[in-house]
Amino acid sequence: MSTDPESPAADPAADDVCYVGPIRMRPEQRGKTTDRRLLEWVDPRDADRRAERTMRDSWRVLRIQSEFVAGFDAMSEVAEAVTVFGSARLAPDSPEYALGVRVGRALGEAGYAVITGGGPGAMQAANQGAHEAGAQSIGLNIELPFEQGLNPWVDLGMNFRYFFVRKTMFVKYAQAFVCLPGGMGTLDELFEALTLVQTKKVVRFPIVLVGSDFWGGLLDWMRDVLAARGMISPEDLDLLTVVDDPDDVVAAIEAAAPTRPGMNPPGVDGTIAR
Ligand SMILES: C/C(=C\CNc1ncnc2c1ncn2[C@@H]1O[C@H](COP(=O)(O)O)[C@@H](O)[C@H]1O)CO
C-alpha cells in the first residue's frame, strides 16, 4: 500500500471493480457484501432456501473464525492505542478535517497508535496526524458495496468482511475511543462503546467527543430526555468527555490511566509503560 498521498494506487477500471473478501467480483454481482449475505432474510416457508442457508451458515462460521484469527495476528504487536471514529464524508479542506489531523498528531506524539476505520474523511485525518507524528497508523477497513481502498496514511491496514469482527478489533486493541464529528456510522460506534462501558464489558475506557458545538445538542438530549425520563442514569453522562482542544483529548485519556487490567504489563510502580 502506498503511503504517499500524492500517488494513491490508481485503478483505471476502479468503477467496475468489486471485492467480496479477497474475491474480485464481476460488476453485475456487486452490491452484496459478505455482511449483507450473512444478514439476508430467507423466507422460512421456502424449504430449499432454508436448507441452503443452514449449509452456508455452517461454512460461514469458518470464514468468520479466520477473520478473527487474521485480525488478532495483524494486531498482536500493536502498542497502546486509541481508536478514532468520525465522518467518512469530511472534505480534506474542511476545518473538521484539520481538527482530526491535530487529534491524530496529538495522540501519536503522546505515544499512542491510532486505529481508525481506514476510510476517507475523519478516518483519513486521524491517520494522517498519527503518521506525521511517527506513530503507528492503523486502518481497519470494511468491505462495502462499492470499491474503496484504505486511505493513503494507513501504515498497517486490514480489510474486514464482517462488521462485528472489525468492531471487536476497534475495542480490543484500544484503551480509549475518540469521536470526531460524524453521522450514522460514528453514532453507532459511539453508542456501542457507551453500552460496553455502561454494562462494564470494558472498564476504564474513556470516550472523548471532540467538538462541543457538534456534540452539545446530543449531550443536552441525553440529559434532558434520556436521563430525565429514567432511560439512563444521570451518572451515565459522566462516561462522556467533551473537548475542543486536541491536547485535551490526550489529557482525558491519561486521566483514566492505568488502563484495562492485564492489557499491558505494568511497570514497577504499577503504571503503564509507554
Ligand atoms: C461514504 C463514504 C465512504 C464509506 N467508507 C467507509 N470506510 C470505512 N469505514 C467507514 C466508512 N463509512 C463509515 N465507516 C465507519 O463508520 C464511521 C463513519 O460513519 P459516518 O456515517 O460517516 O459517520 C467511521 O468511524 C467508520 O468506522 C464516502 O466516500
PDB file of C-alpha atoms and ligand atoms in Angstrom:
ATOM      1  CA  MET A   1       0.000   0.000   0.000  1.00  0.00           C
ATOM      2  CA  SER A   2       1.269   3.452  -0.843  1.00  0.00           C
ATOM      3  CA  THR A   3       1.953   5.892   1.971  1.00  0.00           C
ATOM      4  CA  ASP A   4       2.392   8.712  -0.492  1.00  0.00           C
ATOM      5  CA  PRO A   5      -0.804  10.754  -0.559  1.00  0.00           C
ATOM      6  CA  GLU A   6       0.272  12.237  -3.872  1.00  0.00           C
ATOM      7  CA  SER A   7       0.174   8.877  -5.601  1.00  0.00           C
ATOM      8  CA  PRO A   8      -2.603   6.662  -4.287  1.00  0.00           C
ATOM      9  CA  ALA A   9      -2.843   3.393  -6.174  1.00  0.00           C
ATOM     10  CA  ALA A  10      -4.805   4.242  -9.301  1.00  0.00           C
ATOM     11  CA  ASP A  11      -7.034   1.628 -10.863  1.00  0.00           C
ATOM     12  CA  PRO A  12      -8.285   2.822 -14.253  1.00  0.00           C
ATOM     13  CA  ALA A  13     -11.226   0.419 -14.040  1.00  0.00           C
ATOM     14  CA  ALA A  14     -11.978   1.167 -10.389  1.00  0.00           C
ATOM     15  CA  ASP A  15     -15.641   1.894 -11.127  1.00  0.00           C
ATOM     16  CA  ASP A  16     -16.107  -1.645 -12.411  1.00  0.00           C
ATOM     17  CA  VAL A  17     -14.348  -3.421  -9.565  1.00  0.00           C
ATOM     18  CA  CYS A  18     -15.910  -5.023  -6.537  1.00  0.00           C
ATOM     19  CA  TYR A  19     -14.353  -7.264  -3.923  1.00  0.00           C
ATOM     20  CA  VAL A  20     -16.143  -9.704  -1.641  1.00  0.00           C
ATOM     21  CA  GLY A  21     -13.404 -10.517   0.832  1.00  0.00           C
ATOM     22  CA  PRO A  22     -10.391 -11.306  -1.326  1.00  0.00           C
ATOM     23  CA  ILE A  23     -12.532 -12.281  -4.317  1.00  0.00           C
ATOM     24  CA  ARG A  24     -12.877  -9.875  -7.213  1.00  0.00           C
ATOM     25  CA  MET A  25     -16.460  -9.908  -8.495  1.00  0.00           C
ATOM     26  CA  ARG A  26     -17.921  -9.011 -11.838  1.00  0.00           C
ATOM     27  CA  PRO A  27     -19.822  -5.693 -11.899  1.00  0.00           C
ATOM     28  CA  GLU A  28     -23.203  -7.389 -12.167  1.00  0.00           C
ATOM     29  CA  GLN A  29     -22.511  -9.292  -8.941  1.00  0.00           C
ATOM     30  CA  ARG A  30     -21.600  -6.235  -6.933  1.00  0.00           C
ATOM     31  CA  GLY A  31     -23.742  -4.823  -4.186  1.00  0.00           C
ATOM     32  CA  LYS A  32     -23.957  -7.888  -1.987  1.00  0.00           C
ATOM     33  CA  THR A  33     -21.279  -7.625   0.641  1.00  0.00           C
ATOM     34  CA  THR A  34     -20.452 -10.538   2.912  1.00  0.00           C
ATOM     35  CA  ASP A  35     -22.311  -8.844   5.764  1.00  0.00           C
ATOM     36  CA  ARG A  36     -25.374  -8.472   3.564  1.00  0.00           C
ATOM     37  CA  ARG A  37     -25.289 -12.134   2.574  1.00  0.00           C
ATOM     38  CA  LEU A  38     -24.989 -13.119   6.233  1.00  0.00           C
ATOM     39  CA  LEU A  39     -27.912 -10.957   7.311  1.00  0.00           C
ATOM     40  CA  GLU A  40     -30.110 -11.681   4.310  1.00  0.00           C
ATOM     41  CA  TRP A  41     -33.629 -12.782   5.236  1.00  0.00           C
ATOM     42  CA  VAL A  42     -34.675 -16.162   3.937  1.00  0.00           C
ATOM     43  CA  ASP A  43     -38.352 -16.957   3.696  1.00  0.00           C
ATOM     44  CA  PRO A  44     -38.850 -19.699   6.326  1.00  0.00           C
ATOM     45  CA  ARG A  45     -41.661 -21.134   4.204  1.00  0.00           C
ATOM     46  CA  ASP A  46     -39.171 -21.946   1.434  1.00  0.00           C
ATOM     47  CA  ALA A  47     -37.708 -25.316   2.464  1.00  0.00           C
ATOM     48  CA  ASP A  48     -34.980 -25.300  -0.205  1.00  0.00           C
ATOM     49  CA  ARG A  49     -33.701 -21.869   0.742  1.00  0.00           C
ATOM     50  CA  ARG A  50     -33.792 -22.841   4.414  1.00  0.00           C
ATOM     51  CA  ALA A  51     -31.675 -25.940   3.767  1.00  0.00           C
ATOM     52  CA  GLU A  52     -29.235 -23.911   1.681  1.00  0.00           C
ATOM     53  CA  ARG A  53     -28.993 -21.310   4.422  1.00  0.00           C
ATOM     54  CA  THR A  54     -28.233 -23.904   7.057  1.00  0.00           C
ATOM     55  CA  MET A  55     -25.389 -25.307   4.983  1.00  0.00           C
ATOM     56  CA  ARG A  56     -23.964 -21.901   4.059  1.00  0.00           C
ATOM     57  CA  ASP A  57     -24.149 -20.575   7.617  1.00  0.00           C
ATOM     58  CA  SER A  58     -22.179 -23.527   8.924  1.00  0.00           C
ATOM     59  CA  TRP A  59     -19.364 -22.790   6.483  1.00  0.00           C
ATOM     60  CA  ARG A  60     -19.637 -19.103   7.246  1.00  0.00           C
ATOM     61  CA  VAL A  61     -18.535 -19.766  10.790  1.00  0.00           C
ATOM     62  CA  LEU A  62     -15.151 -20.874   9.489  1.00  0.00           C
ATOM     63  CA  ARG A  63     -14.811 -17.690   7.461  1.00  0.00           C
ATOM     64  CA  ILE A  64     -15.731 -15.607  10.485  1.00  0.00           C
ATOM     65  CA  GLN A  65     -13.254 -17.539  12.576  1.00  0.00           C
ATOM     66  CA  SER A  66     -10.492 -16.996  10.024  1.00  0.00           C
ATOM     67  CA  GLU A  67     -11.215 -13.295  10.000  1.00  0.00           C
ATOM     68  CA  PHE A  68     -10.804 -13.143  13.770  1.00  0.00           C
ATOM     69  CA  VAL A  69      -7.525 -15.080  13.500  1.00  0.00           C
ATOM     70  CA  ALA A  70      -6.193 -12.763  10.786  1.00  0.00           C
ATOM     71  CA  GLY A  71      -7.233  -9.725  12.823  1.00  0.00           C
ATOM     72  CA  PHE A  72      -5.681 -10.975  16.054  1.00  0.00           C
ATOM     73  CA  ASP A  73      -2.451 -11.801  14.201  1.00  0.00           C
ATOM     74  CA  ALA A  74      -2.234  -8.446  12.478  1.00  0.00           C
ATOM     75  CA  MET A  75      -2.935  -6.526  15.695  1.00  0.00           C
ATOM     76  CA  SER A  76      -0.862  -8.595  18.078  1.00  0.00           C
ATOM     77  CA  GLU A  77       2.105  -6.209  18.003  1.00  0.00           C
ATOM     78  CA  VAL A  78       0.082  -3.042  18.444  1.00  0.00           C
ATOM     79  CA  ALA A  79       1.206  -0.947  21.391  1.00  0.00           C
ATOM     80  CA  GLU A  80      -1.104   1.245  23.419  1.00  0.00           C
ATOM     81  CA  ALA A  81      -3.693   2.541  21.012  1.00  0.00           C
ATOM     82  CA  VAL A  82      -6.671   4.832  20.709  1.00  0.00           C
ATOM     83  CA  THR A  83      -9.479   4.278  18.221  1.00  0.00           C
ATOM     84  CA  VAL A  84     -10.731   7.373  16.445  1.00  0.00           C
ATOM     85  CA  PHE A  85     -14.136   7.440  14.780  1.00  0.00           C
ATOM     86  CA  GLY A  86     -15.676  10.124  12.631  1.00  0.00           C
ATOM     87  CA  SER A  87     -17.416  11.024   9.410  1.00  0.00           C
ATOM     88  CA  ALA A  88     -16.389   9.334   6.180  1.00  0.00           C
ATOM     89  CA  ARG A  89     -17.594  12.446   4.379  1.00  0.00           C
ATOM     90  CA  LEU A  90     -15.357  15.190   5.765  1.00  0.00           C
ATOM     91  CA  ALA A  91     -13.671  17.105   2.969  1.00  0.00           C
ATOM     92  CA  PRO A  92      -9.886  17.321   3.297  1.00  0.00           C
ATOM     93  CA  ASP A  93     -10.129  21.124   3.195  1.00  0.00           C
ATOM     94  CA  SER A  94     -12.711  21.347   5.994  1.00  0.00           C
ATOM     95  CA  PRO A  95     -11.930  22.701   9.473  1.00  0.00           C
ATOM     96  CA  GLU A  96     -13.114  19.380  10.966  1.00  0.00           C
ATOM     97  CA  TYR A  97     -10.563  17.512   8.870  1.00  0.00           C
ATOM     98  CA  ALA A  98      -7.818  19.819  10.141  1.00  0.00           C
ATOM     99  CA  LEU A  99      -9.027  19.155  13.680  1.00  0.00           C
ATOM    100  CA  GLY A 100      -8.874  15.413  13.007  1.00  0.00           C
ATOM    101  CA  VAL A 101      -5.275  15.693  11.844  1.00  0.00           C
ATOM    102  CA  ARG A 102      -4.390  17.573  15.030  1.00  0.00           C
ATOM    103  CA  VAL A 103      -6.119  14.943  17.156  1.00  0.00           C
ATOM    104  CA  GLY A 104      -4.254  12.129  15.395  1.00  0.00           C
ATOM    105  CA  ARG A 105      -0.980  14.002  15.781  1.00  0.00           C
ATOM    106  CA  ALA A 106      -1.548  14.746  19.475  1.00  0.00           C
ATOM    107  CA  LEU A 107      -2.324  11.088  20.148  1.00  0.00           C
ATOM    108  CA  GLY A 108       0.705   9.980  18.137  1.00  0.00           C
ATOM    109  CA  GLU A 109       3.011  12.403  19.917  1.00  0.00           C
ATOM    110  CA  ALA A 110       1.701  11.116  23.253  1.00  0.00           C
ATOM    111  CA  GLY A 111       2.831   7.626  22.244  1.00  0.00           C
ATOM    112  CA  TYR A 112      -0.449   6.097  21.138  1.00  0.00           C
ATOM    113  CA  ALA A 113      -1.033   4.135  17.982  1.00  0.00           C
ATOM    114  CA  VAL A 114      -4.117   5.437  16.204  1.00  0.00           C
ATOM    115  CA  ILE A 115      -6.736   2.999  14.910  1.00  0.00           C
ATOM    116  CA  THR A 116      -9.435   4.145  12.506  1.00  0.00           C
ATOM    117  CA  GLY A 117     -11.875   2.632  10.056  1.00  0.00           C
ATOM    118  CA  GLY A 118      -9.242   3.188   7.375  1.00  0.00           C
ATOM    119  CA  GLY A 119     -11.605   5.109   5.111  1.00  0.00           C
ATOM    120  CA  PRO A 120     -11.794   8.727   3.954  1.00  0.00           C
ATOM    121  CA  GLY A 121     -12.762  11.866   5.872  1.00  0.00           C
ATOM    122  CA  ALA A 122     -12.192  11.927   9.610  1.00  0.00           C
ATOM    123  CA  MET A 123     -10.579   8.495   9.489  1.00  0.00           C
ATOM    124  CA  GLN A 124      -8.034   9.705   6.982  1.00  0.00           C
ATOM    125  CA  ALA A 125      -7.443  12.873   9.005  1.00  0.00           C
ATOM    126  CA  ALA A 126      -6.613  10.944  12.180  1.00  0.00           C
ATOM    127  CA  ASN A 127      -4.396   8.522  10.264  1.00  0.00           C
ATOM    128  CA  GLN A 128      -2.591  11.456   8.666  1.00  0.00           C
ATOM    129  CA  GLY A 129      -1.900  13.070  12.036  1.00  0.00           C
ATOM    130  CA  ALA A 130      -0.664   9.812  13.535  1.00  0.00           C
ATOM    131  CA  HIS A 131       1.545   9.061  10.549  1.00  0.00           C
ATOM    132  CA  GLU A 132       3.033  12.555  10.610  1.00  0.00           C
ATOM    133  CA  ALA A 133       3.772  12.141  14.316  1.00  0.00           C
ATOM    134  CA  GLY A 134       5.669   8.929  13.559  1.00  0.00           C
ATOM    135  CA  ALA A 135       3.115   6.816  15.414  1.00  0.00           C
ATOM    136  CA  GLN A 136       1.565   3.572  14.253  1.00  0.00           C
ATOM    137  CA  SER A 137      -1.278   4.496  11.918  1.00  0.00           C
ATOM    138  CA  ILE A 138      -3.759   1.645  11.614  1.00  0.00           C
ATOM    139  CA  GLY A 139      -6.797   1.329   9.357  1.00  0.00           C
ATOM    140  CA  LEU A 140      -9.424  -1.378   9.824  1.00  0.00           C
ATOM    141  CA  ASN A 141     -11.448  -1.100   6.683  1.00  0.00           C
ATOM    142  CA  ILE A 142     -14.741  -2.778   5.877  1.00  0.00           C
ATOM    143  CA  GLU A 143     -15.949  -4.375   2.682  1.00  0.00           C
ATOM    144  CA  LEU A 144     -18.505  -2.064   1.106  1.00  0.00           C
ATOM    145  CA  PRO A 145     -20.783  -2.449  -1.907  1.00  0.00           C
ATOM    146  CA  PHE A 146     -18.509  -0.049  -3.775  1.00  0.00           C
ATOM    147  CA  GLU A 147     -14.777  -0.255  -4.195  1.00  0.00           C
ATOM    148  CA  GLN A 148     -12.825   1.694  -1.595  1.00  0.00           C
ATOM    149  CA  GLY A 149      -9.173   1.432  -0.694  1.00  0.00           C
ATOM    150  CA  LEU A 150      -7.507   2.248   2.570  1.00  0.00           C
ATOM    151  CA  ASN A 151      -6.671   5.899   2.906  1.00  0.00           C
ATOM    152  CA  PRO A 152      -3.075   6.735   1.963  1.00  0.00           C
ATOM    153  CA  TRP A 153      -1.983   7.500   5.546  1.00  0.00           C
ATOM    154  CA  VAL A 154      -2.569   3.984   6.863  1.00  0.00           C
ATOM    155  CA  ASP A 155       0.635   2.067   7.639  1.00  0.00           C
ATOM    156  CA  LEU A 156      -0.971  -1.131   8.934  1.00  0.00           C
ATOM    157  CA  GLY A 157      -4.233  -1.960   7.238  1.00  0.00           C
ATOM    158  CA  MET A 158      -6.801  -4.715   7.069  1.00  0.00           C
ATOM    159  CA  ASN A 159      -9.971  -5.181   5.091  1.00  0.00           C
ATOM    160  CA  PHE A 160     -12.720  -6.912   7.061  1.00  0.00           C
ATOM    161  CA  ARG A 161     -15.739  -8.663   5.628  1.00  0.00           C
ATOM    162  CA  TYR A 162     -17.747  -8.676   8.848  1.00  0.00           C
ATOM    163  CA  PHE A 163     -18.696  -5.534  10.724  1.00  0.00           C
ATOM    164  CA  PHE A 164     -18.814  -7.292  14.074  1.00  0.00           C
ATOM    165  CA  VAL A 165     -15.314  -8.763  13.689  1.00  0.00           C
ATOM    166  CA  ARG A 166     -13.940  -5.343  12.833  1.00  0.00           C
ATOM    167  CA  LYS A 167     -15.772  -3.795  15.775  1.00  0.00           C
ATOM    168  CA  THR A 168     -14.180  -6.288  18.128  1.00  0.00           C
ATOM    169  CA  MET A 169     -10.757  -5.134  16.919  1.00  0.00           C
ATOM    170  CA  PHE A 170     -11.659  -1.481  17.482  1.00  0.00           C
ATOM    171  CA  VAL A 171     -12.342  -2.190  21.137  1.00  0.00           C
ATOM    172  CA  LYS A 172      -9.930  -4.983  21.938  1.00  0.00           C
ATOM    173  CA  TYR A 173      -6.806  -3.136  20.867  1.00  0.00           C
ATOM    174  CA  ALA A 174      -7.693   0.339  22.101  1.00  0.00           C
ATOM    175  CA  GLN A 175      -7.751   1.863  25.518  1.00  0.00           C
ATOM    176  CA  ALA A 176      -9.982   4.760  24.606  1.00  0.00           C
ATOM    177  CA  PHE A 177     -12.352   5.945  21.918  1.00  0.00           C
ATOM    178  CA  VAL A 178     -12.309   9.382  20.373  1.00  0.00           C
ATOM    179  CA  CYS A 179     -15.230  10.571  18.254  1.00  0.00           C
ATOM    180  CA  LEU A 180     -14.831  13.355  15.764  1.00  0.00           C
ATOM    181  CA  PRO A 181     -17.998  14.784  14.221  1.00  0.00           C
ATOM    182  CA  GLY A 182     -19.805  12.151  12.199  1.00  0.00           C
ATOM    183  CA  GLY A 183     -23.064  10.625  11.074  1.00  0.00           C
ATOM    184  CA  MET A 184     -24.803   7.257  11.440  1.00  0.00           C
ATOM    185  CA  GLY A 185     -21.643   5.160  11.490  1.00  0.00           C
ATOM    186  CA  THR A 186     -19.990   7.350  14.090  1.00  0.00           C
ATOM    187  CA  LEU A 187     -23.107   7.394  16.280  1.00  0.00           C
ATOM    188  CA  ASP A 188     -23.379   3.616  16.020  1.00  0.00           C
ATOM    189  CA  GLU A 189     -19.760   3.255  17.119  1.00  0.00           C
ATOM    190  CA  LEU A 190     -20.188   5.798  19.896  1.00  0.00           C
ATOM    191  CA  PHE A 191     -23.264   4.132  21.351  1.00  0.00           C
ATOM    192  CA  GLU A 192     -21.792   0.684  21.100  1.00  0.00           C
ATOM    193  CA  ALA A 193     -18.811   1.927  23.089  1.00  0.00           C
ATOM    194  CA  LEU A 194     -21.101   3.568  25.622  1.00  0.00           C
ATOM    195  CA  THR A 195     -23.078   0.356  26.020  1.00  0.00           C
ATOM    196  CA  LEU A 196     -19.908  -1.668  26.546  1.00  0.00           C
ATOM    197  CA  VAL A 197     -18.736   0.738  29.236  1.00  0.00           C
ATOM    198  CA  GLN A 198     -22.169   1.104  30.838  1.00  0.00           C
ATOM    199  CA  THR A 199     -22.503  -2.677  31.108  1.00  0.00           C
ATOM    200  CA  LYS A 200     -18.893  -2.971  32.325  1.00  0.00           C
ATOM    201  CA  LYS A 201     -17.797  -5.137  29.418  1.00  0.00           C
ATOM    202  CA  VAL A 202     -14.837  -2.787  29.295  1.00  0.00           C
ATOM    203  CA  VAL A 203     -13.574  -0.743  32.195  1.00  0.00           C
ATOM    204  CA  ARG A 204     -11.551   2.453  32.496  1.00  0.00           C
ATOM    205  CA  PHE A 205     -12.334   3.184  28.904  1.00  0.00           C
ATOM    206  CA  PRO A 206     -12.616   6.905  28.261  1.00  0.00           C
ATOM    207  CA  ILE A 207     -14.866   8.079  25.444  1.00  0.00           C
ATOM    208  CA  VAL A 208     -13.923  11.515  24.231  1.00  0.00           C
ATOM    209  CA  LEU A 209     -16.111  13.588  21.933  1.00  0.00           C
ATOM    210  CA  VAL A 210     -14.268  16.287  20.023  1.00  0.00           C
ATOM    211  CA  GLY A 211     -16.207  19.447  19.162  1.00  0.00           C
ATOM    212  CA  SER A 212     -18.588  20.882  21.754  1.00  0.00           C
ATOM    213  CA  ASP A 213     -20.612  22.720  19.110  1.00  0.00           C
ATOM    214  CA  PHE A 214     -21.248  19.442  17.274  1.00  0.00           C
ATOM    215  CA  TRP A 215     -21.865  17.150  20.257  1.00  0.00           C
ATOM    216  CA  GLY A 216     -23.505  19.632  22.643  1.00  0.00           C
ATOM    217  CA  GLY A 217     -27.032  19.025  21.322  1.00  0.00           C
ATOM    218  CA  LEU A 218     -26.715  15.270  21.722  1.00  0.00           C
ATOM    219  CA  LEU A 219     -25.467  15.669  25.279  1.00  0.00           C
ATOM    220  CA  ASP A 220     -28.370  18.006  26.070  1.00  0.00           C
ATOM    221  CA  TRP A 221     -30.853  15.468  24.712  1.00  0.00           C
ATOM    222  CA  MET A 222     -29.257  12.650  26.673  1.00  0.00           C
ATOM    223  CA  ARG A 223     -29.554  14.698  29.864  1.00  0.00           C
ATOM    224  CA  ASP A 224     -32.953  16.314  29.250  1.00  0.00           C
ATOM    225  CA  VAL A 225     -34.708  13.297  27.741  1.00  0.00           C
ATOM    226  CA  LEU A 226     -32.825  10.073  28.452  1.00  0.00           C
ATOM    227  CA  ALA A 227     -31.741  10.865  31.995  1.00  0.00           C
ATOM    228  CA  ALA A 228     -34.829  12.941  32.824  1.00  0.00           C
ATOM    229  CA  ARG A 229     -37.116  10.064  31.826  1.00  0.00           C
ATOM    230  CA  GLY A 230     -35.047   7.444  33.571  1.00  0.00           C
ATOM    231  CA  MET A 231     -33.787   5.727  30.428  1.00  0.00           C
ATOM    232  CA  ILE A 232     -30.204   6.182  31.621  1.00  0.00           C
ATOM    233  CA  SER A 233     -28.723   7.071  34.992  1.00  0.00           C
ATOM    234  CA  PRO A 234     -27.514  10.636  35.454  1.00  0.00           C
ATOM    235  CA  GLU A 235     -24.025   9.182  36.113  1.00  0.00           C
ATOM    236  CA  ASP A 236     -24.024   7.623  32.651  1.00  0.00           C
ATOM    237  CA  LEU A 237     -23.466  11.094  31.270  1.00  0.00           C
ATOM    238  CA  ASP A 238     -20.106  11.087  33.045  1.00  0.00           C
ATOM    239  CA  LEU A 239     -18.969   8.348  30.678  1.00  0.00           C
ATOM    240  CA  LEU A 240     -18.517  11.036  28.032  1.00  0.00           C
ATOM    241  CA  THR A 241     -15.935  13.797  27.966  1.00  0.00           C
ATOM    242  CA  VAL A 242     -16.417  16.646  25.512  1.00  0.00           C
ATOM    243  CA  VAL A 243     -13.358  18.653  24.469  1.00  0.00           C
ATOM    244  CA  ASP A 244     -12.377  21.111  21.767  1.00  0.00           C
ATOM    245  CA  ASP A 245      -8.604  21.076  22.023  1.00  0.00           C
ATOM    246  CA  PRO A 246      -6.629  18.039  20.769  1.00  0.00           C
ATOM    247  CA  ASP A 247      -4.332  18.253  23.801  1.00  0.00           C
ATOM    248  CA  ASP A 248      -7.387  17.824  25.999  1.00  0.00           C
ATOM    249  CA  VAL A 249      -8.138  14.566  24.183  1.00  0.00           C
ATOM    250  CA  VAL A 250      -4.834  13.193  25.398  1.00  0.00           C
ATOM    251  CA  ALA A 251      -5.358  14.633  28.877  1.00  0.00           C
ATOM    252  CA  ALA A 252      -8.769  12.950  29.169  1.00  0.00           C
ATOM    253  CA  ILE A 253      -7.279   9.600  28.191  1.00  0.00           C
ATOM    254  CA  GLU A 254      -4.290   9.982  30.513  1.00  0.00           C
ATOM    255  CA  ALA A 255      -6.642  10.807  33.364  1.00  0.00           C
ATOM    256  CA  ALA A 256      -8.176   7.363  33.031  1.00  0.00           C
ATOM    257  CA  ALA A 257      -4.812   5.523  33.090  1.00  0.00           C
ATOM    258  CA  PRO A 258      -3.780   2.945  34.163  1.00  0.00           C
ATOM    259  CA  THR A 259      -5.803   1.197  31.558  1.00  0.00           C
ATOM    260  CA  ARG A 260      -7.676  -2.070  31.448  1.00  0.00           C
ATOM    261  CA  PRO A 261      -6.110  -4.569  33.831  1.00  0.00           C
ATOM    262  CA  GLY A 262      -3.817  -7.009  32.106  1.00  0.00           C
ATOM    263  CA  MET A 263      -3.779  -5.099  28.844  1.00  0.00           C
ATOM    264  CA  ASN A 264      -0.138  -4.111  29.160  1.00  0.00           C
ATOM    265  CA  PRO A 265       2.454  -5.278  31.646  1.00  0.00           C
ATOM    266  CA  PRO A 266       2.547  -2.668  34.416  1.00  0.00           C
ATOM    267  CA  GLY A 267       5.840  -1.001  35.259  1.00  0.00           C
ATOM    268  CA  VAL A 268       7.477  -1.434  38.658  1.00  0.00           C
ATOM    269  CA  ASP A 269       5.483   1.435  40.069  1.00  0.00           C
ATOM    270  CA  GLY A 270       2.259  -0.015  38.805  1.00  0.00           C
ATOM    271  CA  THR A 271       1.926   2.443  35.956  1.00  0.00           C
ATOM    272  CA  ILE A 272       1.634   1.569  32.318  1.00  0.00           C
ATOM    273  CA  ALA A 273       4.894   1.771  30.379  1.00  0.00           C
ATOM    274  CA  ARG A 274       4.537   3.960  27.277  1.00  0.00           C
TER     275      ARG A 274
HETATM  276  C1  LIG B   1     -19.491   7.037   2.491  1.00  0.00           C
HETATM  277  C2  LIG B   1     -18.067   7.085   2.080  1.00  0.00           C
HETATM  278  C3  LIG B   1     -17.183   6.161   2.409  1.00  0.00           C
HETATM  279  C4  LIG B   1     -17.501   4.990   3.299  1.00  0.00           C
HETATM  280  N1  LIG B   1     -16.287   4.383   3.744  1.00  0.00           N
HETATM  281  C5  LIG B   1     -16.029   3.906   4.979  1.00  0.00           C
HETATM  282  N2  LIG B   1     -14.861   3.249   5.150  1.00  0.00           N
HETATM  283  C6  LIG B   1     -14.516   2.790   6.355  1.00  0.00           C
HETATM  284  N3  LIG B   1     -15.280   2.948   7.459  1.00  0.00           N
HETATM  285  C7  LIG B   1     -16.439   3.590   7.306  1.00  0.00           C
HETATM  286  C8  LIG B   1     -16.884   4.078   6.070  1.00  0.00           C
HETATM  287  N4  LIG B   1     -18.083   4.655   6.240  1.00  0.00           N
HETATM  288  C9  LIG B   1     -18.385   4.549   7.536  1.00  0.00           C
HETATM  289  N5  LIG B   1     -17.403   3.927   8.209  1.00  0.00           N
HETATM  290  C10 LIG B   1     -17.356   3.663   9.674  1.00  0.00           C
HETATM  291  O1  LIG B   1     -18.341   4.461  10.320  1.00  0.00           O
HETATM  292  C11 LIG B   1     -17.782   5.689  10.792  1.00  0.00           C
HETATM  293  C12 LIG B   1     -18.158   6.828   9.881  1.00  0.00           C
HETATM  294  O2  LIG B   1     -19.517   6.770   9.550  1.00  0.00           O
HETATM  295  P1  LIG B   1     -20.304   8.141   9.247  1.00  0.00           P
HETATM  296  O3  LIG B   1     -21.696   7.693   8.970  1.00  0.00           O
HETATM  297  O4  LIG B   1     -19.655   8.784   8.078  1.00  0.00           O
HETATM  298  O5  LIG B   1     -20.207   8.960  10.484  1.00  0.00           O
HETATM  299  C13 LIG B   1     -16.270   5.534  10.772  1.00  0.00           C
HETATM  300  O6  LIG B   1     -15.725   5.730  12.070  1.00  0.00           O
HETATM  301  C14 LIG B   1     -16.024   4.120  10.256  1.00  0.00           C
HETATM  302  O7  LIG B   1     -15.587   3.235  11.239  1.00  0.00           O
HETATM  303  C15 LIG B   1     -17.666   8.314   1.328  1.00  0.00           C
HETATM  304  O8  LIG B   1     -16.740   8.058   0.355  1.00  0.00           O
END
